[in-house]
Coordinates of C-alpha atoms in Angstrom, one line a residue:
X152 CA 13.6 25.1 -10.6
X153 CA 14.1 28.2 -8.7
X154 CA 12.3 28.9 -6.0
X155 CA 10.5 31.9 -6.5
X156 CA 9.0 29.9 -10.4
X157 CA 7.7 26.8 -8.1
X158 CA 6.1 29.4 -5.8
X159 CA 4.1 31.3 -8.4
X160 CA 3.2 27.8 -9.8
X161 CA 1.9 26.4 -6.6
X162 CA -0.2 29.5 -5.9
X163 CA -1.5 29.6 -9.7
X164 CA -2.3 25.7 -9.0
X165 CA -4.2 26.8 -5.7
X166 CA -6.5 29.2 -7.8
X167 CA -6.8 26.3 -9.9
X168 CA -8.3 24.0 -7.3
X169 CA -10.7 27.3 -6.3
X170 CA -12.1 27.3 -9.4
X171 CA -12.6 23.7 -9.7
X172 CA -14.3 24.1 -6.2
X173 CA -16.6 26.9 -7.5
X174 CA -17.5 24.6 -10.6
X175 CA -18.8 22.2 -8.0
X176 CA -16.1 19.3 -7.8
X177 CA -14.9 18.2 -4.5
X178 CA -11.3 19.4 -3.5
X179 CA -10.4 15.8 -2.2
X180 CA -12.5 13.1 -3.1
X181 CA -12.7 10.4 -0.3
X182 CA -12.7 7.6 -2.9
X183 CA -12.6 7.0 -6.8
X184 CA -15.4 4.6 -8.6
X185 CA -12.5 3.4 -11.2
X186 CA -13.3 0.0 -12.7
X187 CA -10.7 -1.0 -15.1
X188 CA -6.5 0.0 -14.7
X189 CA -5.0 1.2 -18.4
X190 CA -2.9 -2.3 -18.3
X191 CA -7.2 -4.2 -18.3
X192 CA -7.8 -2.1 -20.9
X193 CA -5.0 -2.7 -22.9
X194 CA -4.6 -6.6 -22.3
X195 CA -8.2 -6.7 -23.8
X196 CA -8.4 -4.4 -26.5
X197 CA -4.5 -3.5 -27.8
X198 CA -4.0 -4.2 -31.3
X199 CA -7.4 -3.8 -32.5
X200 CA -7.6 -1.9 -35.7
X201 CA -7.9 1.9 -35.7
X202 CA -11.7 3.6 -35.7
X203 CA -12.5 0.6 -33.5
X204 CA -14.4 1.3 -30.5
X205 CA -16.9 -0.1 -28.2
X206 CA -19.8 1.6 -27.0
X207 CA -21.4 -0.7 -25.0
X208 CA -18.6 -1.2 -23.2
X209 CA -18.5 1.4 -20.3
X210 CA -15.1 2.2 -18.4
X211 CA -14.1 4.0 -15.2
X212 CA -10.5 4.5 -15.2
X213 CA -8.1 7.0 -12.7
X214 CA -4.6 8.0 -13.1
X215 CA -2.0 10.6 -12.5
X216 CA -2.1 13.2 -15.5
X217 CA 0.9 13.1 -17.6
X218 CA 0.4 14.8 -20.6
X219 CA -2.7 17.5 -21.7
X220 CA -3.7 18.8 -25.0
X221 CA -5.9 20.9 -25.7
X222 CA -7.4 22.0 -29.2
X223 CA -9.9 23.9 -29.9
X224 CA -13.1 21.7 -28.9
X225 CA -10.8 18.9 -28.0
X226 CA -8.6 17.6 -25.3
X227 CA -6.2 14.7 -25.0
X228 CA -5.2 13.6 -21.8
X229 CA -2.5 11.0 -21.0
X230 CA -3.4 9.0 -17.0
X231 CA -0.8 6.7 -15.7
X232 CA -1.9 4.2 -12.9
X233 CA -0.2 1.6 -11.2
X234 CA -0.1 -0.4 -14.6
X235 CA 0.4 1.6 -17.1
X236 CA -1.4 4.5 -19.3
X237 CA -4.1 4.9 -21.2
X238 CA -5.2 8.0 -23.3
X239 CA -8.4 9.9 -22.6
X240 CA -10.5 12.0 -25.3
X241 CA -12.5 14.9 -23.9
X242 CA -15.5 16.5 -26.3
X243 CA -16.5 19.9 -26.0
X244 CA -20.1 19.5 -27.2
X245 CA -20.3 16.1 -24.9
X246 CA -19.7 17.2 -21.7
X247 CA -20.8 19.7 -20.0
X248 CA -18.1 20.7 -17.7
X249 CA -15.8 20.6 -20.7
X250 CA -14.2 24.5 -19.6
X251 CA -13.3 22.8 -16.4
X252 CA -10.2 21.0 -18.1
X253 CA -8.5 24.5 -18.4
X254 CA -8.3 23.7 -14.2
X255 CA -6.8 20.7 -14.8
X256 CA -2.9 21.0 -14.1
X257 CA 0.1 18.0 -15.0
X258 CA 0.4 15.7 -12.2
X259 CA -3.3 15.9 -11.0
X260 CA -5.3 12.8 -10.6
X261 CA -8.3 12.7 -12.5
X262 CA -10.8 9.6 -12.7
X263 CA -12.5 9.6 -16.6
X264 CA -16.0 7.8 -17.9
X265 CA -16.2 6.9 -21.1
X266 CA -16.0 4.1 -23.5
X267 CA -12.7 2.6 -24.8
X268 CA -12.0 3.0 -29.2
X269 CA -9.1 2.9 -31.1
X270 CA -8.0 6.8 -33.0
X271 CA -6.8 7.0 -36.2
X272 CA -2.8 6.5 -35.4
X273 CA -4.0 3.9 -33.6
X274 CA -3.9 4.9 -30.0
X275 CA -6.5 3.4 -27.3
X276 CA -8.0 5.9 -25.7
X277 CA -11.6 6.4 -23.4
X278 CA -14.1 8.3 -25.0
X279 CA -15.1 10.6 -22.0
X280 CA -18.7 10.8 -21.0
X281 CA -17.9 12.6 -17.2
X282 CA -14.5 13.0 -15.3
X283 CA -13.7 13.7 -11.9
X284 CA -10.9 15.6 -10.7
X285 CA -9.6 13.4 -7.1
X286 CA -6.3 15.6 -6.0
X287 CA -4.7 18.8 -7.1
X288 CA -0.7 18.2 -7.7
X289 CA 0.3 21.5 -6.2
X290 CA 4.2 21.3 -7.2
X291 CA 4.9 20.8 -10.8
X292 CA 6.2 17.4 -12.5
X293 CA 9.8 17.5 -13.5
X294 CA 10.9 17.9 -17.1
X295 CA 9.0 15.2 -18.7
X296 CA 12.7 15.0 -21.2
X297 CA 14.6 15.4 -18.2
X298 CA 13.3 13.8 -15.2
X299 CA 15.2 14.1 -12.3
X300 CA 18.5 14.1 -13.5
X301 CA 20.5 14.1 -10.2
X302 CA 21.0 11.0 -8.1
X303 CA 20.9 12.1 -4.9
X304 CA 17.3 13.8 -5.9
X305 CA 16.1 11.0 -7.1
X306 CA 16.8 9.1 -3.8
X307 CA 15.6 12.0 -1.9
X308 CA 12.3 12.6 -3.9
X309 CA 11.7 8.6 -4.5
X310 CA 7.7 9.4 -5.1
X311 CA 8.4 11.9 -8.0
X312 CA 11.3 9.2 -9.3
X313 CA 8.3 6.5 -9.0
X314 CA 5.6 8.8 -11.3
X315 CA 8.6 9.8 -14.0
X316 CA 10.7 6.8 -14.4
X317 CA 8.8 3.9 -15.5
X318 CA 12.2 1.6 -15.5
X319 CA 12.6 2.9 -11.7
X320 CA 8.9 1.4 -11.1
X321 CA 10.0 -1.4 -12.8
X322 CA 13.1 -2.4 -10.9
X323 CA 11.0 -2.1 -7.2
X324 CA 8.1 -4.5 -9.3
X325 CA 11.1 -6.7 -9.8
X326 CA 12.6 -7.1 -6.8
X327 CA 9.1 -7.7 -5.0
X328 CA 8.3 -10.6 -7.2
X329 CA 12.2 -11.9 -6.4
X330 CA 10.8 -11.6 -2.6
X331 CA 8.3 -13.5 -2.9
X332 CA 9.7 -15.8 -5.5
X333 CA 12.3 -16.9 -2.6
X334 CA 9.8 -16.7 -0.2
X335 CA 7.7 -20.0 -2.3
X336 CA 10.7 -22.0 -2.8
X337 CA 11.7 -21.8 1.4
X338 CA 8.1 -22.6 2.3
X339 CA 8.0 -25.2 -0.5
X340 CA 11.0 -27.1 1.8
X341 CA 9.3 -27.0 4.9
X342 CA 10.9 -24.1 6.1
X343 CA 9.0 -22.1 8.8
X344 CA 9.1 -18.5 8.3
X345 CA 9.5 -16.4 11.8
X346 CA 10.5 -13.0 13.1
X347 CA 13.2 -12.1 15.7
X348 CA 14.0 -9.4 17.8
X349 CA 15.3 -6.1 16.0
X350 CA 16.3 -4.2 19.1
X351 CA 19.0 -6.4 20.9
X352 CA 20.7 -6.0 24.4
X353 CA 23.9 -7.4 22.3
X354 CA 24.2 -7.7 18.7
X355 CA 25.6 -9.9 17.1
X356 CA 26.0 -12.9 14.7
X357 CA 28.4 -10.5 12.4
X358 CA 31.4 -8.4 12.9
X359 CA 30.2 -4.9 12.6
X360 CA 29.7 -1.8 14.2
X361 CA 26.0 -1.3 15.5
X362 CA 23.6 1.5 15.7
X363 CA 23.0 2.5 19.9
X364 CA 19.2 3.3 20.8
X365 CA 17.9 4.0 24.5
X366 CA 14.5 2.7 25.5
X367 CA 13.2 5.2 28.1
X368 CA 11.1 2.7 30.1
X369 CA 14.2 0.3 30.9
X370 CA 16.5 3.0 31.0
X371 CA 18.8 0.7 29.3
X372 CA 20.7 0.5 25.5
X373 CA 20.0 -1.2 23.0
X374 CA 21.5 -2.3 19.5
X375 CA 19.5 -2.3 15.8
X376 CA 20.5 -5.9 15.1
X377 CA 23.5 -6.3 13.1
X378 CA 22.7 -10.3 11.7
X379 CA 19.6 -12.3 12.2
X380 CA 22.0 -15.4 13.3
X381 CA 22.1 -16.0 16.7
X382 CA 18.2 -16.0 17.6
X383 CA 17.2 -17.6 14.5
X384 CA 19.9 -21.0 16.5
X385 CA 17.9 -20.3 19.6
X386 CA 14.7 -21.7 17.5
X387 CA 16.8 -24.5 16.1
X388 CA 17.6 -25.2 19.8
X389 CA 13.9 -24.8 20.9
X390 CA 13.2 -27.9 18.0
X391 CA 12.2 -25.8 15.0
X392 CA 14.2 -27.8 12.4
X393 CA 13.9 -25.2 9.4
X394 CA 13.4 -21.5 10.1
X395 CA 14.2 -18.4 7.8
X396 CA 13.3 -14.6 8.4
X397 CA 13.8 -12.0 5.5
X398 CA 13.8 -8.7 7.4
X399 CA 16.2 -5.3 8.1
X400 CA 19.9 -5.3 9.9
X401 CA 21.6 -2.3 10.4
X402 CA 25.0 -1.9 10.0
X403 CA 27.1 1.7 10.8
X404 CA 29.4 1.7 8.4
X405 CA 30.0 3.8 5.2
X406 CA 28.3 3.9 2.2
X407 CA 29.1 3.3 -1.4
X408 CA 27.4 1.2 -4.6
X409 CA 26.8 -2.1 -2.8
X410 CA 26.5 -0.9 1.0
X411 CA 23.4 0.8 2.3
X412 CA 23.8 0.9 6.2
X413 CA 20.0 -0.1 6.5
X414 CA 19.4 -3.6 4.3
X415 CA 17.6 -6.7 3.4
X416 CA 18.6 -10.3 4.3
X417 CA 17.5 -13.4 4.0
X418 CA 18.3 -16.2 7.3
X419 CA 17.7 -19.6 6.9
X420 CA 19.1 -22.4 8.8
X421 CA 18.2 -25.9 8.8
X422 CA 18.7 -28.5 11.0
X423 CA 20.4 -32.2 10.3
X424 CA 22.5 -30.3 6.9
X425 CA 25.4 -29.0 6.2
X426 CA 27.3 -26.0 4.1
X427 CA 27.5 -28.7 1.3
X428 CA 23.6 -29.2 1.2
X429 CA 23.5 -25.5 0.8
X430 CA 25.3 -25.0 -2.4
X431 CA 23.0 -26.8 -4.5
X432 CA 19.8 -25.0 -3.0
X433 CA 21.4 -21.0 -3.5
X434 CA 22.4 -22.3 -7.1
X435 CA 19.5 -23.9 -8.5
X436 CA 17.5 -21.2 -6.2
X437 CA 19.3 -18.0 -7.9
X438 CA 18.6 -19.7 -11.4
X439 CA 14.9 -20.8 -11.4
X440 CA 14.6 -16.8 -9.8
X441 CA 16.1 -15.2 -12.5
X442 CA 14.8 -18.0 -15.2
X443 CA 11.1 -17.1 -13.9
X444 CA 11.8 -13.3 -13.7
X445 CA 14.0 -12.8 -17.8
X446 CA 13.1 -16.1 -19.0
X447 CA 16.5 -17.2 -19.0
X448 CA 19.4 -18.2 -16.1
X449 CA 21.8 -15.5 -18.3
X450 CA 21.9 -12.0 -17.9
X451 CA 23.4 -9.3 -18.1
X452 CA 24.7 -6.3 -15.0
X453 CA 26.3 -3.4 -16.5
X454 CA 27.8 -5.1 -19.9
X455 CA 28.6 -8.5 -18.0
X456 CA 27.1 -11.5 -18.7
X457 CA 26.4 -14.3 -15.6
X458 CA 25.3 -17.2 -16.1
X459 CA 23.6 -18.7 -13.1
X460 CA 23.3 -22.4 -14.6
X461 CA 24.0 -25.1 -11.9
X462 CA 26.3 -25.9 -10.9
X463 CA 28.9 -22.8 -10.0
X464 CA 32.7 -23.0 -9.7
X465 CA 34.0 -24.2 -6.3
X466 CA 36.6 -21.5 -5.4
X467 CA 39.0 -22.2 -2.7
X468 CA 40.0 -19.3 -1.0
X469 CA 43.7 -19.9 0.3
X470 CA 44.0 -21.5 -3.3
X471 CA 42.6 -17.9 -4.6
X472 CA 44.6 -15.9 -2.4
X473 CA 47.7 -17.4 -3.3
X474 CA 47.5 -18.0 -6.7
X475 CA 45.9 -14.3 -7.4
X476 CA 48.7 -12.9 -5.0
X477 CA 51.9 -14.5 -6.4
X478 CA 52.2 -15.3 -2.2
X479 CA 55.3 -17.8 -1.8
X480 CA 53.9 -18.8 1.4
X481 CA 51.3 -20.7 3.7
X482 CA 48.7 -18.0 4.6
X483 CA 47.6 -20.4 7.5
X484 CA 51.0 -19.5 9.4
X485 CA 50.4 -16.3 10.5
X486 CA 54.0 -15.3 11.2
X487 CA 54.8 -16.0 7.5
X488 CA 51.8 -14.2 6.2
X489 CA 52.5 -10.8 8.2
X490 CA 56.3 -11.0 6.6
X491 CA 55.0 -11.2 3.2
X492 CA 52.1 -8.9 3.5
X493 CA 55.3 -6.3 5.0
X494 CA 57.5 -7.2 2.1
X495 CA 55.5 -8.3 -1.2
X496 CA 51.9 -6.2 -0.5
X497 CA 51.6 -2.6 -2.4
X498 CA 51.3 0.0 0.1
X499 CA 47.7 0.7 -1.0
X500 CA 47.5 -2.8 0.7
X501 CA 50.1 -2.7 3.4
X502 CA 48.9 0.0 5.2
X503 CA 45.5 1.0 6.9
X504 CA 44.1 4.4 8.6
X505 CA 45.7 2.6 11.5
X506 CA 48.7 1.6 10.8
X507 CA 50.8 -1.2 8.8
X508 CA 48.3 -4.1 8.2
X509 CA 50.8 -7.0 9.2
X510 CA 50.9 -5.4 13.2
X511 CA 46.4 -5.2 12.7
X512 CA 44.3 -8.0 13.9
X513 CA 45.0 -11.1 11.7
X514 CA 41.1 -11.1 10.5
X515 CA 41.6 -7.4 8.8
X516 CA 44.8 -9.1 7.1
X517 CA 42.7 -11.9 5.4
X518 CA 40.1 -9.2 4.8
X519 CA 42.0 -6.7 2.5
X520 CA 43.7 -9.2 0.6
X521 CA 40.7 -11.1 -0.3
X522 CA 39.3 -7.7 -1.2
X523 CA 42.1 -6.9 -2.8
X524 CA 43.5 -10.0 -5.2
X525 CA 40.4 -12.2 -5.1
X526 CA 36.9 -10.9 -5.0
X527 CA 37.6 -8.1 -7.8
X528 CA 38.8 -10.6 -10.3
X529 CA 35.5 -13.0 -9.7
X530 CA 32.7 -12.6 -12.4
X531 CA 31.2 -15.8 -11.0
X532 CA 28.1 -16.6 -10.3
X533 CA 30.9 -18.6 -7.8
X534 CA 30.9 -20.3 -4.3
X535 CA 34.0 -19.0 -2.7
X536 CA 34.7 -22.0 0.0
X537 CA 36.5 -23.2 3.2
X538 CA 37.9 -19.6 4.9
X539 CA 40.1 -19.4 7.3
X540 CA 39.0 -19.7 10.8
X541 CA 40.3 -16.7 12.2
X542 CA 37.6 -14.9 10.0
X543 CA 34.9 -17.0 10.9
X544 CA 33.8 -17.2 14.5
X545 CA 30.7 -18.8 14.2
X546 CA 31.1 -22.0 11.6
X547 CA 32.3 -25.3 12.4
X548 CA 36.0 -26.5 11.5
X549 CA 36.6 -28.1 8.5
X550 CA 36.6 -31.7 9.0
X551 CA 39.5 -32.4 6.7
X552 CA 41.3 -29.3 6.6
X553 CA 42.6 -27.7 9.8
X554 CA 42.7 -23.8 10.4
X555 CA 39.8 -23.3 7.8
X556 CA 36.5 -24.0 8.7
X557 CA 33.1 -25.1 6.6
X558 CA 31.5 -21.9 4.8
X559 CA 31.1 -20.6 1.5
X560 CA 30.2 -17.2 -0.3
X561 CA 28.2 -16.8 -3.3
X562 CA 30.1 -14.3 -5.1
X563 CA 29.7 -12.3 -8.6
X564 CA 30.9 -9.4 -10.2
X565 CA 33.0 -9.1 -7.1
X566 CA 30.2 -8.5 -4.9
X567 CA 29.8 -11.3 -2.2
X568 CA 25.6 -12.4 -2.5
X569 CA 25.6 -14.3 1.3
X570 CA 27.0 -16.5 3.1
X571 CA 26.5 -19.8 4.7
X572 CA 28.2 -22.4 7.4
X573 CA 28.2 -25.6 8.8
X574 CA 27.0 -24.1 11.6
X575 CA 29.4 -23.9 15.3
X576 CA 27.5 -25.9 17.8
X577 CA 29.8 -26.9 20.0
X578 CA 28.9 -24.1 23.0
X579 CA 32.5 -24.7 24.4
X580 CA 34.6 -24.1 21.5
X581 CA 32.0 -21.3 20.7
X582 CA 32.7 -19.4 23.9
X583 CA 36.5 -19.6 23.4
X584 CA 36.3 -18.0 19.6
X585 CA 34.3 -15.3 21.3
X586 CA 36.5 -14.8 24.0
X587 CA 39.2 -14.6 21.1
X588 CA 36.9 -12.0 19.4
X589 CA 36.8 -9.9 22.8
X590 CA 40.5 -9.9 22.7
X591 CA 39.9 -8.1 19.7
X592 CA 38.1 -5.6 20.9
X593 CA 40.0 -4.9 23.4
X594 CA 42.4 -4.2 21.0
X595 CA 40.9 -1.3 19.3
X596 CA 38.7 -3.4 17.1
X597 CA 35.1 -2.3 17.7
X598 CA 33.3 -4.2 14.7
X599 CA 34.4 -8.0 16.9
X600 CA 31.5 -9.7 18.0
X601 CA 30.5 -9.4 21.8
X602 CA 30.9 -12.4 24.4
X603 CA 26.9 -13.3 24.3
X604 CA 26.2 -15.3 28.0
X605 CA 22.1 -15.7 26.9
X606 CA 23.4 -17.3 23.4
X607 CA 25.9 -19.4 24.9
X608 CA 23.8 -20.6 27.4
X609 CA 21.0 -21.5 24.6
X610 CA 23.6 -23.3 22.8
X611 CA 24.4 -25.6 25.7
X612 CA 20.9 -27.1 25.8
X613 CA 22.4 -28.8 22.6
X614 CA 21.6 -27.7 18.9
X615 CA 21.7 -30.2 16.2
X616 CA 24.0 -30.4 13.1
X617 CA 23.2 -26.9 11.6
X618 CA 23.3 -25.4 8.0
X619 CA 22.8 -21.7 8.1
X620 CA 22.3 -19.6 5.1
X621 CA 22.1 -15.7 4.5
X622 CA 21.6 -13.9 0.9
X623 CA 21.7 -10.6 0.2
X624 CA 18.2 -9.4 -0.8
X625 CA 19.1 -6.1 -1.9
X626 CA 22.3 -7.1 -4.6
X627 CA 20.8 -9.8 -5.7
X628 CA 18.1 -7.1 -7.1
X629 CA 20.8 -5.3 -8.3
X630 CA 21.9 -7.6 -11.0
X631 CA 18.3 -8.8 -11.8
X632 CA 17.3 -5.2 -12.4
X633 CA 20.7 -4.1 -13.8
X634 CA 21.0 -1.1 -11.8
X635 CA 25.3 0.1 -10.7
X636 CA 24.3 1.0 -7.5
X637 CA 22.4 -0.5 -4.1
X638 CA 20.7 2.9 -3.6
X639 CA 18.5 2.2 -6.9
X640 CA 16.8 -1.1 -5.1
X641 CA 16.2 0.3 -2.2
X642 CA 13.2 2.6 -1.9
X643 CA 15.0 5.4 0.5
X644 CA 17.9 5.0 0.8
X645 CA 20.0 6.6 4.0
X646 CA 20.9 10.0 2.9
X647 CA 22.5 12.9 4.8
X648 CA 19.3 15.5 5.8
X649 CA 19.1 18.3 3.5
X650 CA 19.7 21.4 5.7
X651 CA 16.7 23.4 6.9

C-alpha cells in the first residue's frame, strides 16, 4: 500500500475513534468483561440445527474484527480471538448505539453481548444485546485474499502474519505443545531442569563463531553462548546426575532455510549412560511427540514422508562417506584422504573461499564431504554414528574403534536434528584436544573452540560416565509443522533493519 493511501486511512480511522469518543465509548478500555472465546462457543453449540438459539444463555465474547457487513438495519461482524471466530448479529431496532457500527473499522477489537443461535445457512453467531469497542486498529489489515504475500514482511510484521494467517498461528500452537511435550517426558526421567549462564567470558562447547558484548561495569567482553555444554558438565560434576536446559545460543554465522543465528536447543546430559542409552530415548521420544501431536509417528515435510517408528537406521559415517563417495581409501589416514579429496573431489568440493580444501584444517575436510555425499542423500529419521575424532573434541573415544569416537546425529531430510556423546571426561586428554583446537585457531580458523582453564579445572574434580544430548528445537518444529524454512518457527526471526 502506498504511503500516502495508508496515511489518509489512518487519519480517517482517527476521526473514527473521535466519534466513537463523542458517542460516549472509552478510547482504550482498561479491561474487557468477555466470558466465553468463539472456540467455548463452538465446542458447545456447533452443529446444532439452523433457527436454534438460546436465549437464556447470555455471552460476552471479544475479538479482533475481521469481516463487517452492513445492510440496511443489519450488521454482521466476524471477531477472531485466540481460538477461533465466532459471527456477531447487530439489530438496528435492538440497540441503541446501532449508528455507532459505521465507526467501527476492520481490525478493531470489539467485545459483543448477546445470546448465541444458529442463522439460517447455519452459521453460529451472538445475538447482540450491547457491544463495546476496546482499541481502534489505526493501520488497515492486509488483503484479506492476499495476506502478506512477501516473506520477508511476514517475518518483519510477525503480529499482522499472526491475525491473517491462521496456519502461521497454528505452526507457533504446535511447536509450544512440542516444548512442553519434551519438557514431560525429561522430567518424567528424573531429569532436573536448570538454567546456565548466557553471557560467557569464553564460549564454548561448539565450534562456532560467537557474538562479542561489553559489560560496562567490568569493563570486560563477553560471548552470547554458543552451546549449553560445558556448564550444564560442571552440574554433573557438582552431583546433579540428570540435568537439561531448553534455552537460546547464538551463533554468527549466515543464514539460510535451516540456520537462524539466534536458536533453540535442548541440553540434557545424564550421568552413569552412554551415547548408546541415548538412541533409544531421541527415537521413541521424536515418535510418541509427533504420535501425540498428528496422531500418527508418519508424516509428511514438503512431499516426504518420515517415518519416526523405533527403531532408526544405524548409519556409520566412514561407512557413508565412502560408500556415497566412491573413495578408494581409509579416510582415517589423513595423508590418503587429502590426496583423494585433491584428485577424485569436484571442484565445487575441492576448493573453499580459502583455498584448496586438502591444505584446510582436517575438520573442514570431513565437514564438506559429509555435507556434500552423505547428509543430502539421508531421508532418515537416522542416527548417523561413530565420527571421526578430529571433528569431535568433546566425546570420548570409541572403545572399539580407534580414531572415531562415541557420538551420533539424528538426521532427516538432510538436516542434522542434534547430537549426542559419550561424554569426554578424562580432563587430561580433554586439555590436549583443546590445545589441538587452539592450534587451529591459530591457524586462521576462528570457529575452534577456546582452551577453557575454569572448565578444565571443573572437570578434574572428576565427572562420572556422561551421556550428553542436544536436539534442535526449532527443525524439529519444522517438520512437525511442515514449514521449508527455520524462519517460519521462529517468531522473529534475525533480519537486516529496514532502513530509516
Amino acid at each position: 500500500m502506498a504511503q500516502s493511501s495508508l496515511d489518509e486511512q489512518r487519519r480517517q480511522r482517527l476521526r473514527n475513534l473521535g466519534s466513537l469518543e463523542e458517542r460516549g465509548f472509552a478510547p482504550y478500555p482498561h479491561r474487557s468483561d468477555a466470558t466465553h472465546r468463539a472456540a467455548d462457543l463452538h465446542d458447545r453449540h456447533g452443529g446444532a440445527e439452523a433457527g436454534a438459539a438460546w436465549p437464556d444463555e447470555p455471552v460476552v465474547v471479544a475479538g479482533r474484527v475481521m469481516t463487517l457487513r452492513a445492510m440496511g438495519k443489519v450488521t454482521f461482524a466476524t471477531l477472531q480471538d485466540a481460538s477461533g471466530r465466532i459471527q456477531a448479529y447487530f439489530q438496528k431496532d435492538a440497540l441503541e448505539a446501532y449508528t455507532a457500527l459505521k465507526k467501527i473499522d476492520l481490525g478493531d477489537w470489539l467485545e459483543v453481548a448477546g445470546t448465541p443461535f444458529v442463522t439460517k445457512t447455519g452459521e453460529l453467531t451472538v445475538h447482540a444485546t450491547a457491544f463495546t469497542p476496546l482499541a481502534k486498529s489505526l493501520r488497515p489489515l492486509p488483503d484479506k485474499v492476499k495476506g502478506l504475500a512477501d516473506k520477508e514482511t511476514r517475518y518483519r510484521h510477525r503480529h499482522v502474519d499472526l491475525m491473517t494467517d491462521p496456519d502461521v498461528r497454528r505452526a507457533f500452537e504446535l511447536r509450544s505443545r512440542m516444548i512442553a511435550l519434551i519438557r514431560r517426558r525429561f522430567d518424567e526421567l528424573g531429569f532436573l531442569e536448570v538454567e546456565t549462564p548466557v553471557l560467557q567470558a569464553i564460549p564454548g562447547g561448539a565450534e562456532a563463531r560467537p557474538f562479542t558484548t561489553h559489560h560496562n561495569a567490568l569493563d570486560h567482553d563477553f560471548h552470547l553462548r554458543i552451546s549449553l555444554e560445558l556448564y550444564l558438565k560442571r552440574l554433573v560434576v557438582g552431583g546433579f546426575d540428570a540435568v537439561y536446559e531448553i534455552g537460546r545460543n547464538f551463533r554468527n554465522e549466515g543464514l539460510s532455510h535451516k540456520h537462524n543465528p539466534e536458536y533453540t536447543m535442548l541440553e540434557a546430559y545424564w550421568a552413569g549412560r552412554d551415547y548408546r542409552d541415548l538412541m533409544p530415548l531421541v527415537e521413541t521420544l521424536y515418535a510418541d511427540v509427533v504420535r501425540t501431536l498428528t496422531g500418527d509417528a508418519v508424516l509428511t515435510w514438503q512431499g516426504r514422508t518420515l517415518d519416526f517408528t523405533p527403531p532408526w537406521p544405524r548409519v556409520d559415517y566412514l561407512g557413508e562417506l565412502r560408500a556415497r563417495s566412491g573413495m578408494d581409501v581409509d579416510p582415517l589416514d589423513e595423508g590418503a584422504l587429502r590426496a583423494w579429496v585433491r584428485e577424485h573431489a569436484p571442484e565445487a568440493v575441492a576448493r573453499t573461499a580459502d583455498g584448496p580444501l586438502w591444505e584446510g584444517p582436517i575438520n573442514h575436510v570431513y565437514d564438506k564431504l559429509y555435507d556434500h555425499y552423505v547428509e543430502p542423500h539421508l531421508t532418515g529419521p537416522a542416527f548417523v554414528m561413530d565420527h571421526p575424532l578430529a571433528i569431535s573434541p568433546l566425546a570420548k573415544a570409541h572403545r572399539d574403534r580407534p580414531g572415531v569416537v562415541e557420538r551420533f546425529e539424528p538426521v532427516a531430510v538432510g538436516m542434522e536434528l542434534g547430537n549426542a556423546f559419550s561424554e569426554l571426561n578424562d580432563p587430561v586428554e580433554q586439555r590436549r584436544r583443546f590445545e589441538a583446537q587452539m592450534a587451529l585457531r591459530a591457524g586462521g580458523d576462528e570457529e575452534a573452540m577456546q582452551l577453557d582453564e575454569a572448565f578444565l579445572a571443573a572437570l578434574e574434580y572428576g565427572m562420572p560416565p556422561t551421556a550428553g544430548l542436544g536436539l534442535g528445537i526449532d527443525r524439529f518444529a519444522m517438520l512437525l509443522a511442515d514449514v521449508p524454512s527455520i524462519r517460519d518457527v521462529i517468531l522473529f526471526p534475525l533480519l537486516k533493519p529496514e532502513d530509516g
